[in-house]
PDB file of C-alpha atoms in Angstrom:
ATOM      1  CA  MET A 130      37.675   2.601   4.699  1.00  0.00           C
ATOM      2  CA  TYR A 131      34.797   4.265   6.509  1.00  0.00           C
ATOM      3  CA  LEU A 132      33.686   3.354   9.994  1.00  0.00           C
ATOM      4  CA  ILE A 133      30.659   4.197  12.091  1.00  0.00           C
ATOM      5  CA  ILE A 134      31.168   4.816  15.854  1.00  0.00           C
ATOM      6  CA  THR A 135      28.604   3.699  18.400  1.00  0.00           C
ATOM      7  CA  ASN A 136      28.275   3.671  22.137  1.00  0.00           C
ATOM      8  CA  LYS A 137      28.051   0.636  24.538  1.00  0.00           C
ATOM      9  CA  ASP A 138      24.442   0.109  23.517  1.00  0.00           C
ATOM     10  CA  ASP A 139      25.478   0.085  19.874  1.00  0.00           C
ATOM     11  CA  ASP A 140      23.351   3.203  19.196  1.00  0.00           C
ATOM     12  CA  ASN A 141      24.035   5.882  16.669  1.00  0.00           C
ATOM     13  CA  ARG A 142      22.823   9.170  18.282  1.00  0.00           C
ATOM     14  CA  ILE A 143      21.643  12.256  16.393  1.00  0.00           C
ATOM     15  CA  ASP A 144      20.467  15.675  17.711  1.00  0.00           C
ATOM     16  CA  SER A 145      17.404  16.972  15.816  1.00  0.00           C
ATOM     17  CA  TYR A 146      17.171  20.694  16.483  1.00  0.00           C
ATOM     18  CA  TRP A 147      13.647  22.131  16.014  1.00  0.00           C
ATOM     19  CA  ASP A 148      13.392  25.366  18.072  1.00  0.00           C
ATOM     20  CA  CYS A 149      15.996  27.915  17.073  1.00  0.00           C
ATOM     21  CA  PHE A 150      14.731  30.502  19.534  1.00  0.00           C
ATOM     22  CA  GLY A 151      14.105  28.356  22.612  1.00  0.00           C
ATOM     23  CA  GLY A 152      17.174  26.215  21.966  1.00  0.00           C
ATOM     24  CA  SER A 153      15.189  23.006  22.415  1.00  0.00           C
ATOM     25  CA  PHE A 154      16.200  19.862  20.726  1.00  0.00           C
ATOM     26  CA  GLU A 155      15.222  16.178  20.552  1.00  0.00           C
ATOM     27  CA  ASN A 156      17.809  13.447  21.021  1.00  0.00           C
ATOM     28  CA  LYS A 157      17.231  10.292  18.935  1.00  0.00           C
ATOM     29  CA  SER A 158      19.206   7.052  18.885  1.00  0.00           C
ATOM     30  CA  PHE A 159      19.048   4.323  16.319  1.00  0.00           C
ATOM     31  CA  LYS A 160      20.107   0.771  17.069  1.00  0.00           C
ATOM     32  CA  VAL A 161      22.360  -0.318  14.243  1.00  0.00           C
ATOM     33  CA  LYS A 162      22.861  -3.886  12.870  1.00  0.00           C
ATOM     34  CA  PRO A 163      24.853  -5.609  10.139  1.00  0.00           C
ATOM     35  CA  GLY A 164      23.542  -5.091   6.655  1.00  0.00           C
ATOM     36  CA  LEU A 165      21.169  -2.356   5.405  1.00  0.00           C
ATOM     37  CA  ASN A 166      20.168   0.198   8.040  1.00  0.00           C
ATOM     38  CA  ILE A 167      17.400   2.714   7.339  1.00  0.00           C
ATOM     39  CA  GLY A 168      16.976   5.718   9.720  1.00  0.00           C
ATOM     40  CA  GLN A 169      18.710   9.003  10.435  1.00  0.00           C
ATOM     41  CA  PHE A 170      22.487   8.709  10.834  1.00  0.00           C
ATOM     42  CA  ASN A 171      24.684  11.620  11.738  1.00  0.00           C
ATOM     43  CA  ILE A 172      27.460  11.787   9.158  1.00  0.00           C
ATOM     44  CA  ASN A 173      29.747  13.223  11.886  1.00  0.00           C
ATOM     45  CA  ASN A 174      29.785   9.762  13.438  1.00  0.00           C
ATOM     46  CA  ILE A 175      31.141   8.218  10.223  1.00  0.00           C
ATOM     47  CA  LYS A 176      34.829   8.444  10.113  1.00  0.00           C
ATOM     48  CA  LEU A 177      37.757   7.515   7.888  1.00  0.00           C
ATOM     49  CA  LEU A 178      39.868   4.825   9.473  1.00  0.00           C
ATOM     50  CA  LYS A 179      43.013   6.914   8.974  1.00  0.00           C
ATOM     51  CA  ASN A 180      41.502   9.698  11.094  1.00  0.00           C
ATOM     52  CA  LEU A 181      40.520   7.646  14.171  1.00  0.00           C
ATOM     53  CA  HIS A 182      43.775   8.653  15.932  1.00  0.00           C
ATOM     54  CA  ASN A 183      42.443  12.224  16.133  1.00  0.00           C
ATOM     55  CA  LEU A 184      39.460  11.158  18.208  1.00  0.00           C
ATOM     56  CA  GLN A 185      39.160  11.578  21.989  1.00  0.00           C
ATOM     57  CA  TYR A 186      37.116   8.331  22.245  1.00  0.00           C
ATOM     58  CA  ASP A 187      34.546   9.768  24.621  1.00  0.00           C
ATOM     59  CA  ASN A 188      31.432   7.549  24.858  1.00  0.00           C
ATOM     60  CA  MET A 189      32.730   5.419  22.010  1.00  0.00           C
ATOM     61  CA  TYR A 190      32.816   1.702  22.337  1.00  0.00           C
ATOM     62  CA  TYR A 191      32.232  -0.081  18.998  1.00  0.00           C
ATOM     63  CA  ILE A 192      33.121   0.494  15.376  1.00  0.00           C
ATOM     64  CA  ARG A 193      31.463  -1.002  12.271  1.00  0.00           C
ATOM     65  CA  PRO A 194      32.710  -0.738   8.678  1.00  0.00           C
ATOM     66  CA  VAL A 195      30.313   1.416   6.602  1.00  0.00           C
ATOM     67  CA  ILE A 196      29.314   1.514   2.900  1.00  0.00           C
ATOM     68  CA  ILE A 197      27.631   4.883   2.203  1.00  0.00           C
ATOM     69  CA  ILE A 198      24.824   4.795  -0.318  1.00  0.00           C
ATOM     70  CA  ASN A 199      25.798   8.026  -1.989  1.00  0.00           C
ATOM     71  CA  ASN A 200      22.903   9.694  -3.710  1.00  0.00           C
ATOM     72  CA  ASN A 201      21.090  13.091  -3.354  1.00  0.00           C
ATOM     73  CA  ASN A 202      17.944  11.524  -1.897  1.00  0.00           C
ATOM     74  CA  ASN A 203      19.922   9.762   0.816  1.00  0.00           C
ATOM     75  CA  ILE A 204      21.801  12.809   2.245  1.00  0.00           C
ATOM     76  CA  LYS A 205      20.152  15.845   3.766  1.00  0.00           C
ATOM     77  CA  LYS A 206      20.836  18.796   6.044  1.00  0.00           C
ATOM     78  CA  VAL A 207      18.737  19.184   9.251  1.00  0.00           C
ATOM     79  CA  GLY A 208      18.653  21.872  11.881  1.00  0.00           C
ATOM     80  CA  HIS A 209      18.652  25.645  11.765  1.00  0.00           C
ATOM     81  CA  ARG A 210      21.108  28.378  10.885  1.00  0.00           C
ATOM     82  CA  PHE A 211      22.809  28.248  14.293  1.00  0.00           C
ATOM     83  CA  GLN A 212      23.374  24.528  14.347  1.00  0.00           C
ATOM     84  CA  SER A 213      22.857  21.892  11.700  1.00  0.00           C
ATOM     85  CA  GLU A 214      24.024  18.461  10.794  1.00  0.00           C
ATOM     86  CA  THR A 215      24.226  16.231   7.747  1.00  0.00           C
ATOM     87  CA  GLN A 216      22.173  13.024   8.040  1.00  0.00           C
ATOM     88  CA  ILE A 217      22.158   9.885   5.900  1.00  0.00           C
ATOM     89  CA  ASP A 218      18.971   7.815   5.559  1.00  0.00           C
ATOM     90  CA  LYS A 219      20.580   4.537   4.399  1.00  0.00           C
ATOM     91  CA  ILE A 220      23.899   2.845   5.165  1.00  0.00           C
ATOM     92  CA  ILE A 221      25.224  -0.697   4.876  1.00  0.00           C
ATOM     93  CA  LEU A 222      27.153  -1.868   7.950  1.00  0.00           C
ATOM     94  CA  GLY A 223      29.617  -4.644   8.623  1.00  0.00           C
ATOM     95  CA  ASN A 224      30.204  -6.611  11.761  1.00  0.00           C
ATOM     96  CA  ARG A 225      30.691  -4.914  15.123  1.00  0.00           C
ATOM     97  CA  TYR A 226      34.148  -4.609  16.733  1.00  0.00           C
ATOM     98  CA  CYS A 227      34.937  -3.442  20.206  1.00  0.00           C
ATOM     99  CA  LEU A 228      37.405  -0.508  20.115  1.00  0.00           C
ATOM    100  CA  TYR A 229      39.118  -1.733  23.240  1.00  0.00           C
ATOM    101  CA  ASP A 230      39.912  -5.311  22.168  1.00  0.00           C
ATOM    102  CA  PRO A 231      43.427  -6.274  20.976  1.00  0.00           C
ATOM    103  CA  LYS A 232      41.926  -8.098  17.982  1.00  0.00           C
ATOM    104  CA  THR A 233      40.370  -4.773  16.844  1.00  0.00           C
ATOM    105  CA  ILE A 234      43.703  -2.968  17.276  1.00  0.00           C
ATOM    106  CA  ILE A 235      45.450  -5.570  15.100  1.00  0.00           C
ATOM    107  CA  LYS A 236      42.688  -5.816  12.436  1.00  0.00           C
ATOM    108  CA  PHE A 237      42.358  -2.091  11.870  1.00  0.00           C
ATOM    109  CA  LYS A 238      45.890  -1.113  12.812  1.00  0.00           C
ATOM    110  CA  LEU A 239      44.578   1.436  15.291  1.00  0.00           C
ATOM    111  CA  ILE A 240      46.975   4.181  16.390  1.00  0.00           C
ATOM    112  CA  ILE A 241      46.801   4.406  20.179  1.00  0.00           C
ATOM    113  CA  ASN A 242      46.843   7.788  21.745  1.00  0.00           C
ATOM    114  CA  GLU A 243      46.516   9.101  25.306  1.00  0.00           C
ATOM    115  CA  TYR A 244      42.709   9.425  25.055  1.00  0.00           C
ATOM    116  CA  TYR A 245      42.516   5.735  24.186  1.00  0.00           C
ATOM    117  CA  ILE A 246      44.652   4.788  27.210  1.00  0.00           C
ATOM    118  CA  LYS A 247      42.420   7.032  29.367  1.00  0.00           C
ATOM    119  CA  ARG A 248      39.337   5.057  28.330  1.00  0.00           C
ATOM    120  CA  LEU A 249      41.085   1.801  29.238  1.00  0.00           C
ATOM    121  CA  CYS A 250      41.658   3.186  32.718  1.00  0.00           C
ATOM    122  CA  ILE A 251      37.987   4.231  33.005  1.00  0.00           C
ATOM    123  CA  TYR A 252      36.686   0.856  31.843  1.00  0.00           C
ATOM    124  CA  ASP A 253      39.188  -1.005  34.045  1.00  0.00           C
ATOM    125  CA  ASN A 254      40.320  -2.891  30.914  1.00  0.00           C
ATOM    126  CA  VAL A 255      43.480  -4.309  32.332  1.00  0.00           C
ATOM    127  CA  MET A 256      43.619  -7.135  29.679  1.00  0.00           C
ATOM    128  CA  THR A 257      44.023  -4.720  26.816  1.00  0.00           C
ATOM    129  CA  LEU A 258      46.282  -2.434  28.801  1.00  0.00           C
ATOM    130  CA  ASP A 259      48.562  -5.356  29.661  1.00  0.00           C
ATOM    131  CA  TRP A 260      48.522  -6.454  25.986  1.00  0.00           C
ATOM    132  CA  LEU A 261      49.558  -3.015  24.852  1.00  0.00           C
ATOM    133  CA  VAL A 262      52.462  -2.964  27.401  1.00  0.00           C
ATOM    134  CA  ASN A 263      53.669  -6.280  26.039  1.00  0.00           C
ATOM    135  CA  ASN A 264      53.238  -5.083  22.451  1.00  0.00           C
ATOM    136  CA  ASN A 265      54.660  -1.626  22.781  1.00  0.00           C
ATOM    137  CA  SER A 266      55.112  -1.069  19.128  1.00  0.00           C
ATOM    138  CA  TYR A 267      51.404   0.024  19.250  1.00  0.00           C
ATOM    139  CA  LEU A 268      52.178   2.714  21.749  1.00  0.00           C
ATOM    140  CA  LYS A 269      53.873   6.126  21.440  1.00  0.00           C
ATOM    141  CA  CYS A 270      55.590   8.290  23.935  1.00  0.00           C
ATOM    142  CA  SER A 271      54.186  11.782  24.409  1.00  0.00           C
ATOM    143  CA  LYS A 272      51.990  13.649  26.857  1.00  0.00           C
ATOM    144  CA  TYR A 273      50.751  15.736  23.903  1.00  0.00           C
ATOM    145  CA  GLN A 274      50.097  12.949  21.354  1.00  0.00           C
ATOM    146  CA  PRO A 275      52.136  14.357  18.420  1.00  0.00           C
ATOM    147  CA  ILE A 276      50.705  12.767  15.270  1.00  0.00           C
ATOM    148  CA  GLY A 277      53.149  10.644  13.439  1.00  0.00           C
ATOM    149  CA  ASP A 278      55.481   9.880  16.410  1.00  0.00           C
ATOM    150  CA  SER A 279      55.144   6.247  17.227  1.00  0.00           C
ATOM    151  CA  SER A 280      58.598   5.596  18.478  1.00  0.00           C
ATOM    152  CA  ASN A 281      58.158   4.708  22.182  1.00  0.00           C
ATOM    153  CA  ILE A 282      55.606   4.375  25.071  1.00  0.00           C
ATOM    154  CA  ILE A 283      52.762   6.717  25.898  1.00  0.00           C
ATOM    155  CA  TYR A 284      52.405   7.485  29.578  1.00  0.00           C
ATOM    156  CA  SER A 285      51.105  10.486  31.461  1.00  0.00           C
ATOM    157  CA  VAL A 286      49.486  11.635  34.697  1.00  0.00           C
ATOM    158  CA  SER A 287      46.075  10.853  33.182  1.00  0.00           C
ATOM    159  CA  ILE A 288      46.663   7.075  33.680  1.00  0.00           C
ATOM    160  CA  SER A 289      47.056   7.429  37.465  1.00  0.00           C
ATOM    161  CA  THR A 290      44.403  10.172  37.719  1.00  0.00           C
ATOM    162  CA  TYR A 291      41.579   8.398  35.840  1.00  0.00           C
ATOM    163  CA  ALA A 292      42.309   4.990  37.437  1.00  0.00           C
ATOM    164  CA  SER A 293      42.073   6.700  40.815  1.00  0.00           C
ATOM    165  CA  ILE A 294      38.857   8.664  39.976  1.00  0.00           C
ATOM    166  CA  TYR A 295      37.048   5.536  38.738  1.00  0.00           C
ATOM    167  CA  GLY A 296      38.317   3.279  41.541  1.00  0.00           C
ATOM    168  CA  ASN A 297      40.401   0.895  39.493  1.00  0.00           C
ATOM    169  CA  PRO A 298      43.565  -0.058  41.354  1.00  0.00           C
ATOM    170  CA  ASN A 299      44.119  -2.985  38.967  1.00  0.00           C
ATOM    171  CA  VAL A 300      45.039  -0.478  36.267  1.00  0.00           C
ATOM    172  CA  LEU A 301      47.564   1.139  38.630  1.00  0.00           C
ATOM    173  CA  GLU A 302      48.982  -2.282  39.498  1.00  0.00           C
ATOM    174  CA  CYS A 303      49.207  -3.326  35.841  1.00  0.00           C
ATOM    175  CA  TRP A 304      51.104  -0.165  34.898  1.00  0.00           C
ATOM    176  CA  LEU A 305      53.425  -0.267  38.001  1.00  0.00           C
ATOM    177  CA  CYS A 306      54.340  -3.893  37.275  1.00  0.00           C
ATOM    178  CA  SER A 307      55.016  -3.119  33.627  1.00  0.00           C
ATOM    179  CA  GLY A 308      58.259  -1.383  34.447  1.00  0.00           C
ATOM    180  CA  LEU A 309      57.089   1.785  32.677  1.00  0.00           C
ATOM    181  CA  PRO A 310      57.154   5.077  34.450  1.00  0.00           C
ATOM    182  CA  LEU A 311      53.944   5.776  36.417  1.00  0.00           C
ATOM    183  CA  GLU A 312      53.591   9.474  36.522  1.00  0.00           C
ATOM    184  CA  TYR A 313      51.259  10.999  39.066  1.00  0.00           C
ATOM    185  CA  THR A 314      50.373  14.143  40.955  1.00  0.00           C
ATOM    186  CA  GLU A 315      48.341  14.984  44.074  1.00  0.00           C
ATOM    187  CA  LEU A 316      45.240  14.572  41.908  1.00  0.00           C
ATOM    188  CA  ALA A 317      45.429  10.810  42.107  1.00  0.00           C
ATOM    189  CA  ILE A 318      45.065  10.530  45.828  1.00  0.00           C
ATOM    190  CA  HIS A 319      42.765  13.641  46.058  1.00  0.00           C
ATOM    191  CA  ASN A 320      40.341  12.073  43.540  1.00  0.00           C
ATOM    192  CA  ALA A 321      40.323   8.707  45.264  1.00  0.00           C
ATOM    193  CA  SER A 322      39.369  10.461  48.517  1.00  0.00           C
ATOM    194  CA  ILE A 323      36.792  12.653  46.784  1.00  0.00           C
ATOM    195  CA  ARG A 324      35.129   9.569  45.170  1.00  0.00           C
ATOM    196  CA  GLY A 325      35.356   7.496  48.309  1.00  0.00           C
ATOM    197  CA  HIS A 326      37.604   4.794  46.818  1.00  0.00           C
ATOM    198  CA  ILE A 327      39.487   3.417  49.831  1.00  0.00           C
ATOM    199  CA  ASN A 328      40.602   0.501  47.688  1.00  0.00           C
ATOM    200  CA  VAL A 329      42.616   2.970  45.622  1.00  0.00           C
ATOM    201  CA  LEU A 330      43.907   4.775  48.677  1.00  0.00           C
ATOM    202  CA  SER A 331      45.088   1.421  50.087  1.00  0.00           C
ATOM    203  CA  TRP A 332      46.823   0.616  46.808  1.00  0.00           C
ATOM    204  CA  TRP A 333      48.784   3.900  46.827  1.00  0.00           C
ATOM    205  CA  LYS A 334      49.808   3.242  50.423  1.00  0.00           C
ATOM    206  CA  ARG A 335      51.032  -0.251  49.621  1.00  0.00           C
ATOM    207  CA  SER A 336      52.676   0.749  46.342  1.00  0.00           C
ATOM    208  CA  GLY A 337      55.930   1.876  47.975  1.00  0.00           C
ATOM    209  CA  LEU A 338      55.804   5.087  45.795  1.00  0.00           C
ATOM    210  CA  PRO A 339      56.191   8.496  47.399  1.00  0.00           C
ATOM    211  CA  LEU A 340      52.704   9.709  48.308  1.00  0.00           C
ATOM    212  CA  LYS A 341      51.691  13.079  46.984  1.00  0.00           C
ATOM    213  CA  TYR A 342      48.687  14.732  48.637  1.00  0.00           C
ATOM    214  CA  GLY A 343      47.601  17.833  50.307  1.00  0.00           C
ATOM    215  CA  VAL A 344      44.641  19.174  52.365  1.00  0.00           C
ATOM    216  CA  ASP A 345      42.109  18.523  49.561  1.00  0.00           C
ATOM    217  CA  ALA A 346      42.163  14.760  50.382  1.00  0.00           C
ATOM    218  CA  LEU A 347      40.461  15.134  53.724  1.00  0.00           C
ATOM    219  CA  ASP A 348      38.683  18.438  53.044  1.00  0.00           C
ATOM    220  CA  TYR A 349      36.801  17.007  50.070  1.00  0.00           C
ATOM    221  CA  ALA A 350      36.120  13.674  51.892  1.00  0.00           C
ATOM    222  CA  SER A 351      34.332  15.800  54.510  1.00  0.00           C
ATOM    223  CA  ASN A 352      32.659  17.866  51.823  1.00  0.00           C
ATOM    224  CA  ASN A 353      31.228  14.695  50.233  1.00  0.00           C
ATOM    225  CA  GLY A 354      30.274  13.005  53.450  1.00  0.00           C
ATOM    226  CA  HIS A 355      32.797  10.093  53.158  1.00  0.00           C
ATOM    227  CA  ILE A 356      33.172   9.053  56.773  1.00  0.00           C
ATOM    228  CA  HIS A 357      34.784   5.760  55.681  1.00  0.00           C
ATOM    229  CA  VAL A 358      37.498   7.760  53.837  1.00  0.00           C
ATOM    230  CA  LEU A 359      38.066  10.016  56.896  1.00  0.00           C
ATOM    231  CA  GLU A 360      38.403   6.851  59.118  1.00  0.00           C
ATOM    232  CA  TRP A 361      40.775   5.302  56.612  1.00  0.00           C
ATOM    233  CA  TRP A 362      43.034   8.279  56.772  1.00  0.00           C
ATOM    234  CA  LYS A 363      42.976   8.364  60.568  1.00  0.00           C
ATOM    235  CA  GLN A 364      43.895   4.637  60.763  1.00  0.00           C
ATOM    236  CA  SER A 365      46.500   4.876  57.945  1.00  0.00           C
ATOM    237  CA  GLY A 366      49.280   6.218  60.088  1.00  0.00           C
ATOM    238  CA  LEU A 367      49.961   8.829  57.344  1.00  0.00           C
ATOM    239  CA  GLU A 368      50.310  12.545  58.067  1.00  0.00           C
ATOM    240  CA  LEU A 369      46.853  14.075  58.218  1.00  0.00           C
ATOM    241  CA  LYS A 370      46.531  17.236  56.285  1.00  0.00           C
ATOM    242  CA  TYR A 371      43.378  19.312  56.322  1.00  0.00           C
ATOM    243  CA  SER A 372      42.125  22.852  56.653  1.00  0.00           C
ATOM    244  CA  GLU A 373      39.170  24.879  57.957  1.00  0.00           C
ATOM    245  CA  ASN A 374      37.264  23.801  54.887  1.00  0.00           C
ATOM    246  CA  ALA A 375      36.844  20.246  56.249  1.00  0.00           C
ATOM    247  CA  LEU A 376      34.418  21.376  58.979  1.00  0.00           C
ATOM    248  CA  GLU A 377      32.883  24.214  57.083  1.00  0.00           C
ATOM    249  CA  SER A 378      32.052  22.235  54.003  1.00  0.00           C
ATOM    250  CA  ALA A 379      30.534  19.434  56.055  1.00  0.00           C
ATOM    251  CA  ALA A 380      28.462  22.032  57.910  1.00  0.00           C
ATOM    252  CA  HIS A 381      27.427  23.658  54.684  1.00  0.00           C
ATOM    253  CA  ASN A 382      26.242  20.302  53.286  1.00  0.00           C
ATOM    254  CA  GLY A 383      24.383  19.353  56.459  1.00  0.00           C
ATOM    255  CA  TYR A 384      26.577  16.304  57.247  1.00  0.00           C
ATOM    256  CA  VAL A 385      26.089  16.164  61.024  1.00  0.00           C
ATOM    257  CA  ASN A 386      27.440  12.596  61.053  1.00  0.00           C
ATOM    258  CA  VAL A 387      30.701  13.951  59.543  1.00  0.00           C
ATOM    259  CA  LEU A 388      30.815  16.739  62.107  1.00  0.00           C
ATOM    260  CA  GLU A 389      30.270  14.115  64.838  1.00  0.00           C
ATOM    261  CA  TRP A 390      33.097  12.060  63.394  1.00  0.00           C
ATOM    262  CA  TRP A 391      35.401  15.032  63.649  1.00  0.00           C
ATOM    263  CA  GLU A 392      34.255  15.557  67.210  1.00  0.00           C
ATOM    264  CA  LYS A 393      34.992  11.981  68.256  1.00  0.00           C
ATOM    265  CA  SER A 394      38.221  11.714  66.292  1.00  0.00           C
ATOM    266  CA  GLY A 395      40.355  13.512  68.781  1.00  0.00           C
ATOM    267  CA  LEU A 396      41.853  15.598  65.983  1.00  0.00           C
ATOM    268  CA  GLU A 397      42.111  19.348  66.168  1.00  0.00           C
ATOM    269  CA  LEU A 398      38.897  20.997  64.977  1.00  0.00           C
ATOM    270  CA  LYS A 399      40.023  23.710  62.600  1.00  0.00           C
ATOM    271  CA  TYR A 400      37.995  26.777  61.721  1.00  0.00           C
ATOM    272  CA  HIS A 401      38.713  30.352  60.830  1.00  0.00           C
ATOM    273  CA  HIS A 402      39.865  32.488  63.735  1.00  0.00           C
ATOM    274  CA  THR A 403      36.547  34.485  63.629  1.00  0.00           C
ATOM    275  CA  GLY A 404      34.564  31.287  63.846  1.00  0.00           C
ATOM    276  CA  ILE A 405      32.683  28.930  61.522  1.00  0.00           C
ATOM    277  CA  LEU A 406      31.129  31.045  58.785  1.00  0.00           C
ATOM    278  CA  ALA A 407      27.378  31.027  59.415  1.00  0.00           C
ATOM    279  CA  SER A 408      26.870  32.029  55.834  1.00  0.00           C
ATOM    280  CA  PHE A 409      28.170  28.592  54.801  1.00  0.00           C
ATOM    281  CA  ILE A 410      25.321  26.881  56.598  1.00  0.00           C
ATOM    282  CA  LYS A 411      21.853  26.676  55.124  1.00  0.00           C
ATOM    283  CA  ILE A 412      19.057  28.320  57.172  1.00  0.00           C
ATOM    284  CA  ASN A 413      17.108  25.100  57.575  1.00  0.00           C
ATOM    285  CA  GLN A 414      19.994  23.118  59.027  1.00  0.00           C
ATOM    286  CA  GLU A 415      19.100  23.515  62.625  1.00  0.00           C
ATOM    287  CA  ASP A 416      20.877  20.303  63.616  1.00  0.00           C
ATOM    288  CA  VAL A 417      24.151  21.727  62.316  1.00  0.00           C
ATOM    289  CA  PHE A 418      23.718  24.900  64.370  1.00  0.00           C
ATOM    290  CA  ASN A 419      22.877  22.737  67.402  1.00  0.00           C
ATOM    291  CA  TRP A 420      26.040  20.764  67.016  1.00  0.00           C
ATOM    292  CA  ILE A 421      28.169  23.899  66.749  1.00  0.00           C
ATOM    293  CA  LYS A 422      26.537  25.316  69.823  1.00  0.00           C
ATOM    294  CA  LYS A 423      26.912  22.083  71.772  1.00  0.00           C
ATOM    295  CA  LEU A 424      30.651  22.174  71.256  1.00  0.00           C
ATOM    296  CA  GLY A 425      30.775  25.893  72.059  1.00  0.00           C
ATOM    297  CA  LEU A 426      32.448  26.721  68.729  1.00  0.00           C
ATOM    298  CA  PRO A 427      32.255  30.375  67.541  1.00  0.00           C
ATOM    299  CA  LEU A 428      30.043  31.392  64.688  1.00  0.00           C
ATOM    300  CA  ASP A 429      30.982  34.160  62.361  1.00  0.00           C
ATOM    301  CA  TYR A 430      27.794  35.926  61.104  1.00  0.00           C
ATOM    302  CA  GLN A 431      29.645  38.403  58.842  1.00  0.00           C
TER     303      GLN A 431
END
């Protein structure tokens, strides 16, 4: 069986390259529908069902069964000698099925790999994740997705990392309550801080799991101007880990409000022994220079 893969808008995208020297190209998308479709369809987006487990599922949301009208007039090569693709003008499509629905998994006997689980974390699809946990014959156990090994459960640090990056504590709770191992590294808490997800930070604190984090959590919160994250850390009662980069990155990005937060926090203001690197600060950020001078902090102009 052949399937066509589309995005959330149910579009089939093609890249039509037309300038081999300038590297310019035109993106086109075709809205697909059941029945006969006439347009330009990238044959690379048409897959054999048995090969779906090799996909990384990026930007994929729907699948439709495909009948290819196989004649010479229907298939053509487009592009140039450096990049080309095969396009089909006419295809017949069946009904649309969401890749991340248990009914689709059952109907097409999808093989679930780590990339599939990762997309569930990104989409906050707790329903399907919970279904998979309770129907673990669809899962397999490996960080490296060996093809053909479907014996146990798949789990890896990507679950905790991507759920934290995209601010989805429900995914973390679902996996923790499943009884399956929740593997994680410092990246989970670091990314929650970087993205400003205090709901995820609060989940990790409540989880009862040993917390793994380093200076990047507060340093990058400063770098990104997340005062609410800095305040969360201060009020959390957890050990505060940060480096000289917290102040210097805030200064570099012109976040005077973040610098003022550090000033009022009562925490040690850390900077390199020679002073805050003036080269980190943009020339037009006079308010940053004024703040540094007001506090009498040294500046390193080397």
